[in-house]
PDB file of C-alpha atoms in Angstrom:
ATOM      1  CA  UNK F  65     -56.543  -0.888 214.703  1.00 51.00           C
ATOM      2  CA  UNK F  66     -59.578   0.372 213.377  1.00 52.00           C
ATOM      3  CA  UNK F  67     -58.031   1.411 210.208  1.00 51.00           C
ATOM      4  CA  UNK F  68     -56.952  -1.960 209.790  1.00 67.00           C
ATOM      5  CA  UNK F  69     -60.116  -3.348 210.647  1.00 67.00           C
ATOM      6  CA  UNK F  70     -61.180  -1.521 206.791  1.00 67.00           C
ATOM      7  CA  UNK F  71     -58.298  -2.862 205.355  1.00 71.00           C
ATOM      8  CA  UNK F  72     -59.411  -6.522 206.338  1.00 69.00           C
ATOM      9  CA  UNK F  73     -63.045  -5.700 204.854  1.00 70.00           C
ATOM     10  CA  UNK F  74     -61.812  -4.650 201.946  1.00 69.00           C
ATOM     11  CA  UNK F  75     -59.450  -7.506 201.479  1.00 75.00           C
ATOM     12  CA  UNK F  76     -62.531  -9.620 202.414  1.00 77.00           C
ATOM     13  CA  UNK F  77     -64.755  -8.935 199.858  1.00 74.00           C
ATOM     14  CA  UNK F  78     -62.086  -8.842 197.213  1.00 74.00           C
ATOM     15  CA  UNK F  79     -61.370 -12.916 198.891  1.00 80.00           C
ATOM     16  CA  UNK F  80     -64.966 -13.232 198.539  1.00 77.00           C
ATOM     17  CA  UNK F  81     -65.474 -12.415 195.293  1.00 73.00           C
ATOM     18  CA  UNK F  82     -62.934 -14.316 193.913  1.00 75.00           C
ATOM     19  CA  UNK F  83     -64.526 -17.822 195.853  1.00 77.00           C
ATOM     20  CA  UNK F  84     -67.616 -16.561 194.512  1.00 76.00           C
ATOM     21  CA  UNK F  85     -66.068 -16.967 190.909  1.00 70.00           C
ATOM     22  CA  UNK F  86     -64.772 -20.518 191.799  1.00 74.00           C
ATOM     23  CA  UNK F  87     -67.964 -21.636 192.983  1.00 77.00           C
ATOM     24  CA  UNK F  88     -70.018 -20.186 190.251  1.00 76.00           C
ATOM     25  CA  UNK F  89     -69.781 -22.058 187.261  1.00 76.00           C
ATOM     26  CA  UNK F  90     -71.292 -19.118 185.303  1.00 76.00           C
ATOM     27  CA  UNK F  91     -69.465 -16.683 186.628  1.00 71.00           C
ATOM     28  CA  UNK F  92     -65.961 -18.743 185.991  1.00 74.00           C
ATOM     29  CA  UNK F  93     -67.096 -19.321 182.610  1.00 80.00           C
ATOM     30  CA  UNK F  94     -67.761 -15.960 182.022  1.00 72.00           C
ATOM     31  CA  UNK F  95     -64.451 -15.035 183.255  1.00 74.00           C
ATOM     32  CA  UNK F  96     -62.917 -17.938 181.152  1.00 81.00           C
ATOM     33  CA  UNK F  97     -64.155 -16.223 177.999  1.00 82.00           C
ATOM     34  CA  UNK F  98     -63.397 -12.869 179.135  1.00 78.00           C
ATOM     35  CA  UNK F  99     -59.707 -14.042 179.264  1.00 80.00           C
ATOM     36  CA  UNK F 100     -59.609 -15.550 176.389  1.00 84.00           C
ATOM     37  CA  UNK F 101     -61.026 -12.666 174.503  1.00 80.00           C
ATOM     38  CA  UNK F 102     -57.985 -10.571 175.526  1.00 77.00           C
ATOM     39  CA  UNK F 103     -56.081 -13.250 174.838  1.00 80.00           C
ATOM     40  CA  UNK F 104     -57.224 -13.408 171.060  1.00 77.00           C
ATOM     41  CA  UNK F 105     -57.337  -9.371 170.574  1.00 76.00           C
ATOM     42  CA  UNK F 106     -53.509  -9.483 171.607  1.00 75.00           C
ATOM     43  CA  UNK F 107     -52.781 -12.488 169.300  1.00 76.00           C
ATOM     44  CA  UNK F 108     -54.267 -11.118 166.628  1.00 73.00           C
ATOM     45  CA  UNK F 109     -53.093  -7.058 167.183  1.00 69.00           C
ATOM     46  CA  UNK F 110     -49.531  -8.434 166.851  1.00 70.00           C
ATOM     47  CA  UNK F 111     -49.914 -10.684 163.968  1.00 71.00           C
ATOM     48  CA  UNK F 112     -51.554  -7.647 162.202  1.00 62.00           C
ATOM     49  CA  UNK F 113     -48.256  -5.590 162.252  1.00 60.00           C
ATOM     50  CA  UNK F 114     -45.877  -5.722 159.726  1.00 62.00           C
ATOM     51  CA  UNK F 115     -42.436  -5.343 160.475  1.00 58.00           C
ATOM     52  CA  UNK F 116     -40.889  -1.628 159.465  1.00 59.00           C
ATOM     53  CA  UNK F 117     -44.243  -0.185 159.935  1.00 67.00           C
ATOM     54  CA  UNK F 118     -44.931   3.076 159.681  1.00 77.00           C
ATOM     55  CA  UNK F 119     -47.122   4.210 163.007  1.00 81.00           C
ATOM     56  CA  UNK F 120     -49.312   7.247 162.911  1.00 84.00           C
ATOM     57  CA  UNK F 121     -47.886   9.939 165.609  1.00 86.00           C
ATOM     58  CA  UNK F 122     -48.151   9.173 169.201  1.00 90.00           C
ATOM     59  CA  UNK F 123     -49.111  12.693 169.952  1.00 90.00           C
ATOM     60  CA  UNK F 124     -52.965  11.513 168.217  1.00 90.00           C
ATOM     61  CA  UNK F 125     -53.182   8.657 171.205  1.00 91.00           C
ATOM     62  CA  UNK F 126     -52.169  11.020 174.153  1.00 92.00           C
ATOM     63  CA  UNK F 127     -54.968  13.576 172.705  1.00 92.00           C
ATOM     64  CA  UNK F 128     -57.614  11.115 172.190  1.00 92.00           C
ATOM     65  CA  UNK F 129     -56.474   9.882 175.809  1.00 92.00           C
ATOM     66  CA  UNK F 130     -56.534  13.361 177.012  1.00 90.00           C
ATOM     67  CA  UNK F 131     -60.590  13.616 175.609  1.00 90.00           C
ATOM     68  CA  UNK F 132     -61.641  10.837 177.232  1.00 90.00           C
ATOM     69  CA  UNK F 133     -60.276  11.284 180.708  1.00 92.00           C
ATOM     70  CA  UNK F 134     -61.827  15.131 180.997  1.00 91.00           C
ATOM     71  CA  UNK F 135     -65.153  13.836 179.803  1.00 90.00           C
ATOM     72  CA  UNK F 136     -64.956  11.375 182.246  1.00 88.00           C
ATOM     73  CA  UNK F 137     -64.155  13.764 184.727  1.00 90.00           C
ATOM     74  CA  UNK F 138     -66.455  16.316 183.791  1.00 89.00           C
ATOM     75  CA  UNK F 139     -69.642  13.602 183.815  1.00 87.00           C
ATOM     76  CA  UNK F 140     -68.782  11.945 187.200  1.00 84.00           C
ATOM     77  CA  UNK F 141     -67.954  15.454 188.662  1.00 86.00           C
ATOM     78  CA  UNK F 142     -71.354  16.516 187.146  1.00 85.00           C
ATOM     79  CA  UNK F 143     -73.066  14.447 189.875  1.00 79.00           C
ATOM     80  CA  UNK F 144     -72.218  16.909 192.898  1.00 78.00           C
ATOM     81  CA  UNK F 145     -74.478  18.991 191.901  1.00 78.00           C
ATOM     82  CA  UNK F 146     -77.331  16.839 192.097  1.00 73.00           C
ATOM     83  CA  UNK F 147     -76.717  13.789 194.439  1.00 64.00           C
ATOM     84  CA  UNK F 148     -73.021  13.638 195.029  1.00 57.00           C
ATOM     85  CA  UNK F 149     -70.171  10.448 195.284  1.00 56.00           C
ATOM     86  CA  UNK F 150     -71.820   7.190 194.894  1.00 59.00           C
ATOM     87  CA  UNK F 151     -69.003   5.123 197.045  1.00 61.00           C
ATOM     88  CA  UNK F 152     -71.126   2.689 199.339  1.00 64.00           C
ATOM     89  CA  UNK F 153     -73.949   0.244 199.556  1.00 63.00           C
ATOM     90  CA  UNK F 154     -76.434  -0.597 201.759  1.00 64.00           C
ATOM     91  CA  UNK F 155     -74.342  -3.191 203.522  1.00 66.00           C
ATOM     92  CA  UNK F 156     -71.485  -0.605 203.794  1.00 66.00           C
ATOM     93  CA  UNK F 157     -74.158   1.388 205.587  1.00 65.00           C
ATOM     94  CA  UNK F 158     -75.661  -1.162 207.749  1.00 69.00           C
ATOM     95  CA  UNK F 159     -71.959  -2.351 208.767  1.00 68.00           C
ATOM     96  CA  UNK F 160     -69.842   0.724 208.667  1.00 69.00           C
ATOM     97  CA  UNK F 161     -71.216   3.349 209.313  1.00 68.00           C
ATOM     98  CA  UNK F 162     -72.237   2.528 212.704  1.00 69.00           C
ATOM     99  CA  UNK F 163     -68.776   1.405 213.373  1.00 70.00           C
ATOM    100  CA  UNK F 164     -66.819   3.749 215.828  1.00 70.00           C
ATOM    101  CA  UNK F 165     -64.379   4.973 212.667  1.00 70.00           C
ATOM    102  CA  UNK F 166     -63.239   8.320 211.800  1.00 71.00           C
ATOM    103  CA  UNK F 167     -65.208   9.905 208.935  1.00 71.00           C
ATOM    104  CA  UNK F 168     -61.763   9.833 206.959  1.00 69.00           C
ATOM    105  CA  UNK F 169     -60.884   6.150 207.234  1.00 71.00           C
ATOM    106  CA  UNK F 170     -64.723   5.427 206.148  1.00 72.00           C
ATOM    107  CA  UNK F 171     -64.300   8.101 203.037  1.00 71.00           C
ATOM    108  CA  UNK F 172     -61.288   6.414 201.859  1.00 72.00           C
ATOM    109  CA  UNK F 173     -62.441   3.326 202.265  1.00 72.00           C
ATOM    110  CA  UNK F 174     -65.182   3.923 200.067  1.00 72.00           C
ATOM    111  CA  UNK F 175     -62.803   5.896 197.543  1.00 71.00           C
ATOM    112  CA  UNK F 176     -60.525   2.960 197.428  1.00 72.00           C
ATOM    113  CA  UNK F 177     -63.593   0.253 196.534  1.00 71.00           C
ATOM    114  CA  UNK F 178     -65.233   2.689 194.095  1.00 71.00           C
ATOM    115  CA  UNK F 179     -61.497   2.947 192.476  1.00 69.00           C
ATOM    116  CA  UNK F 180     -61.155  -0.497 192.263  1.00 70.00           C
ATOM    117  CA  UNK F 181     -64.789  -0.724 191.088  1.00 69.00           C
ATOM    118  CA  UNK F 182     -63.702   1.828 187.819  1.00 69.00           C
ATOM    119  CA  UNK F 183     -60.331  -0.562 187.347  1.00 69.00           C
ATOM    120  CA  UNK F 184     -63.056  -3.062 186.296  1.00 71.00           C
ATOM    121  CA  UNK F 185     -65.263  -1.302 184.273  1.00 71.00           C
ATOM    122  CA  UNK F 186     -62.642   0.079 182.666  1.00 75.00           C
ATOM    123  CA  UNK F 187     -61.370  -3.447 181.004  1.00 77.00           C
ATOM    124  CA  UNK F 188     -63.284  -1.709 178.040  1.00 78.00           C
ATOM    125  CA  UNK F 189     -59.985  -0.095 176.930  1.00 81.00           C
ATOM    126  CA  UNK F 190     -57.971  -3.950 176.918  1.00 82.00           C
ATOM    127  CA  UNK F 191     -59.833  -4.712 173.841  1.00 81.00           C
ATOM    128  CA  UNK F 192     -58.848  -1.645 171.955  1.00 83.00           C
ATOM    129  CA  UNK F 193     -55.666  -2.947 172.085  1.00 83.00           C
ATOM    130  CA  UNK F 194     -55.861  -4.482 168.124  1.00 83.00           C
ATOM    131  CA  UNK F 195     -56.289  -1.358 166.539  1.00 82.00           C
ATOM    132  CA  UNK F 196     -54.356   0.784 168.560  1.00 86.00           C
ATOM    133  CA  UNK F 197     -51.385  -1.610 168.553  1.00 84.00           C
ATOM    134  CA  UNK F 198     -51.742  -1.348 164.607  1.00 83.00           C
ATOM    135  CA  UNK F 199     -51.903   2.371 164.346  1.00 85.00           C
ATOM    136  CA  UNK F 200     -49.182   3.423 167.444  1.00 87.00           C
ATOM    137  CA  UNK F 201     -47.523   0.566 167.988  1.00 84.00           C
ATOM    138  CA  UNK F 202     -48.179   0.092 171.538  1.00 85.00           C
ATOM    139  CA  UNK F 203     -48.228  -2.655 173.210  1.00 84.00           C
ATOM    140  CA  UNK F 204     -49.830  -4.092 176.402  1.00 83.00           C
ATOM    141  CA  UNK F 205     -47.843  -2.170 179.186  1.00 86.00           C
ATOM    142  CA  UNK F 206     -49.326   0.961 177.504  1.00 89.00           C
ATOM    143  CA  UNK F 207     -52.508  -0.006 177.539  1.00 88.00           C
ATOM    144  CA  UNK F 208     -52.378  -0.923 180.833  1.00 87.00           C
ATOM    145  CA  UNK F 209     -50.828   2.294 181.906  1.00 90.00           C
ATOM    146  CA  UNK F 210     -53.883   4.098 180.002  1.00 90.00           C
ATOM    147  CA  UNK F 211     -56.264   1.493 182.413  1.00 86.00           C
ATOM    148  CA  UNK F 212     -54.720   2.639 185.339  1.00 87.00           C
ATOM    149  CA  UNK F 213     -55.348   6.973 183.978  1.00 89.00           C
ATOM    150  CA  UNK F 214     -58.778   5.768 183.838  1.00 88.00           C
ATOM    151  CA  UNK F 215     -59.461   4.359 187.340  1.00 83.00           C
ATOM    152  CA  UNK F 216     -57.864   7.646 188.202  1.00 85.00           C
ATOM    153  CA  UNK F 217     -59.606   9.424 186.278  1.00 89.00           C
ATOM    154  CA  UNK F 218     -62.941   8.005 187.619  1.00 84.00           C
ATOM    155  CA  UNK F 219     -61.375   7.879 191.125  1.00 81.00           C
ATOM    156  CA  UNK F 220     -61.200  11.594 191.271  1.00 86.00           C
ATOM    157  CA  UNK F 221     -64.510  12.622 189.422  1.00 86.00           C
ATOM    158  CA  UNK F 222     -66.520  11.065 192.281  1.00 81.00           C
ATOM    159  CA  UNK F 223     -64.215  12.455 194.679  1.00 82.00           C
ATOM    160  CA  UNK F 224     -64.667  16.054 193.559  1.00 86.00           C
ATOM    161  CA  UNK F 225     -68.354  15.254 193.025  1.00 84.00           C
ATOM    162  CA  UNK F 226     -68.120  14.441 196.589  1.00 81.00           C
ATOM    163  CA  UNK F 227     -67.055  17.743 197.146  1.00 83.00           C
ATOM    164  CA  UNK F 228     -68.744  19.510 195.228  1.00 85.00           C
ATOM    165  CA  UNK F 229     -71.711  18.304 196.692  1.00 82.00           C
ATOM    166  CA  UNK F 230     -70.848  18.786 200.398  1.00 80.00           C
ATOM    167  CA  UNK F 231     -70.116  22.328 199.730  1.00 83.00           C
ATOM    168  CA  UNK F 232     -73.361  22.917 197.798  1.00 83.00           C
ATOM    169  CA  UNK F 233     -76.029  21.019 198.843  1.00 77.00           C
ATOM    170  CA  UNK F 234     -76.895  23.794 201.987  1.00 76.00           C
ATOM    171  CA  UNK F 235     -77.227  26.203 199.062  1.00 82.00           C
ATOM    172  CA  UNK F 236     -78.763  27.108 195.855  1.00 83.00           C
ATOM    173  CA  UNK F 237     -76.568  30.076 195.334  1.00 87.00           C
ATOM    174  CA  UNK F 238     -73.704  28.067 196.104  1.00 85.00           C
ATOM    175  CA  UNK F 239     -74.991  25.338 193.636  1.00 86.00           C
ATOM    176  CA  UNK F 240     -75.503  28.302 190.749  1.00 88.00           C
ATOM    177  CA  UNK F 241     -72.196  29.572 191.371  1.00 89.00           C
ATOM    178  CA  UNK F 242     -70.583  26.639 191.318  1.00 88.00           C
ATOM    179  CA  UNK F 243     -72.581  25.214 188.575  1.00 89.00           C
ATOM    180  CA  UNK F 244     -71.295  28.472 186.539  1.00 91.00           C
ATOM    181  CA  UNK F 245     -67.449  28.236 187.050  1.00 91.00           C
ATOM    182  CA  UNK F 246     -67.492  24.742 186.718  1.00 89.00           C
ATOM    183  CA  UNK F 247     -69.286  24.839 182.724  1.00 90.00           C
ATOM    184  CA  UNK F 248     -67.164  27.846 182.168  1.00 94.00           C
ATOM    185  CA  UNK F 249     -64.477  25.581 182.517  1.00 91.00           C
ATOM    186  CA  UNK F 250     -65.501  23.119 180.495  1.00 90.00           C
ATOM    187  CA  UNK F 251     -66.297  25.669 178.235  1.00 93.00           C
ATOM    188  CA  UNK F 252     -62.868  27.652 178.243  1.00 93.00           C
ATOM    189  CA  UNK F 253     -61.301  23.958 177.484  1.00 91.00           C
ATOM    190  CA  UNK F 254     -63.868  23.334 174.273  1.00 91.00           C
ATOM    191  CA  UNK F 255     -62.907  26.570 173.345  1.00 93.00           C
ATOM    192  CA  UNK F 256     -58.787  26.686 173.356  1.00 93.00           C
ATOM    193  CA  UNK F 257     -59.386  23.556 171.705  1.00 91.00           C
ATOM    194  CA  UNK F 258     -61.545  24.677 168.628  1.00 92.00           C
ATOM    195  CA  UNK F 259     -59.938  27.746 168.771  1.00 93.00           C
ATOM    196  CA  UNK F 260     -56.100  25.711 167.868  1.00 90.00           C
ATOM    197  CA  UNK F 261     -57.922  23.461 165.506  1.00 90.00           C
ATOM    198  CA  UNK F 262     -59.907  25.988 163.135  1.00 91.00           C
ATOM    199  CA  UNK F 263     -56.879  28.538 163.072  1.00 91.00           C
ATOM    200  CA  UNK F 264     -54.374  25.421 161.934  1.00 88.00           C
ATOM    201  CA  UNK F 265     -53.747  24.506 158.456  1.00 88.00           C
ATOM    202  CA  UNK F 266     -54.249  21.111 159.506  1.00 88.00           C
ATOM    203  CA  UNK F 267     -57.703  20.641 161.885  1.00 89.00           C
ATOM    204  CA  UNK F 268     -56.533  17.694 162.946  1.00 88.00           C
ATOM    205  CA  UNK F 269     -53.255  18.573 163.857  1.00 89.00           C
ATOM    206  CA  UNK F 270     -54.283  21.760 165.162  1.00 90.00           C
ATOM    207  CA  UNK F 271     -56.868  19.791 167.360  1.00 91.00           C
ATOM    208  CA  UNK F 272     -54.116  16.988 168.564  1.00 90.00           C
ATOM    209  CA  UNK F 273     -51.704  19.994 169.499  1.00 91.00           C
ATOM    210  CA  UNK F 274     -53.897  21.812 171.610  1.00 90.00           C
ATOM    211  CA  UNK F 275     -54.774  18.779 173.439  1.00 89.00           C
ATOM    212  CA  UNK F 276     -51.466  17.431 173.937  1.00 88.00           C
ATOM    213  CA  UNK F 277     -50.688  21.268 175.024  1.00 86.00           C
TER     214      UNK F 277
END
């Protein structure tokens, strides 16, 4: 019961916020154009392609893909070393946390908003649909697929920041150690990259491989 009880909150707000759209003539407006915005950079990504086409390789789209999820990761995970997951507000504090919930259903309540919270942010990537429909031939169910690697993405940065920070904070040695493997990995990453791309014929290609490897 109390697990549902977070389940109803969270359905709550998300029924809040949309009557908070429908009452808001700004905010609907803005929303209008938002929508219509996608709608024109789909329109005018498929009118763009010609028919026989030649696409560049797909293996370019997964890489790039690839780079921006790990520097996601690696900035939101950053953030356990200094002041951990940012998952709640002060009214999640006031209300919640006095509740009589286990620390688990709270956690994942808060992962599941701040998930939800990346999904939006992450509309971003809709309006690269134009260019990337004209270069890879994707088309929307793609895109949205690469929306969805995002929220992910994000979802588990700020979880391992979480982490990270709750196994840290007690510590400066901790922090320094951890602090160390975690650019070393980064580092190791950079490195089997550049290494792949300045060995190659082909940078490029040498780059995308290593990636996609």
């Amino acid at each position: 019961r109390r697990g549902n009880a977070l389940i109803y909150l969270l359905g709550t707000k998300l029924k809040n916020q949309l009557k908070s759209f429908l009452k808001s003539p700004g905010k609907l407006l803005y929303l209008v154009i938002i929508v219509l915005l996608i709608g024109f950079v789909v329109f005018s990504g498929n009118i763009s392609t010609e028919a026989g086409q030649a696409f560049r390789p797909m293996s370019e789209l997964t890489a790039m893909v690839f780079a921006l999820f790990v520097a996601m990761f690696f900035l939101l995970a950053n953030g356990g070393f200094n002041h951990g997951g940012n998952f709640f507000n002060m009214v999640d504090v006031n209300l919640i946390f006095p509740a009589p919930l286990k620390p688990q259903h709270v956690l994942f309540y808060g992962l599941c908003q701040q998930m939800g919270t990346s999904l939006v942010v992450g509309i971003f990537l809709i309006f690269q649909y134009s260019w990337l429909h004209q270069l890879y031939g994707i088309g929307m169910g793609e895109i949205i697929i690469i929306l969805i690697g995002y929220g992910l993405t994000v979802f588990l940065g700020q979880t391992v920041a979480l982490v990270l920070y709750s196994a840290t904070s007690g510590s400066d040695q901790k922090r320094r150690i951890a602090r160390t493997v975690y650019y070393l990995l980064l580092a190791l990453i950079a490195a089997f990259v550049a290494f792949h791309a300045l060995t190659s014929h082909d940078m490029l290609a040498g780059a995308v491989a290593a990636c996609n490897a």
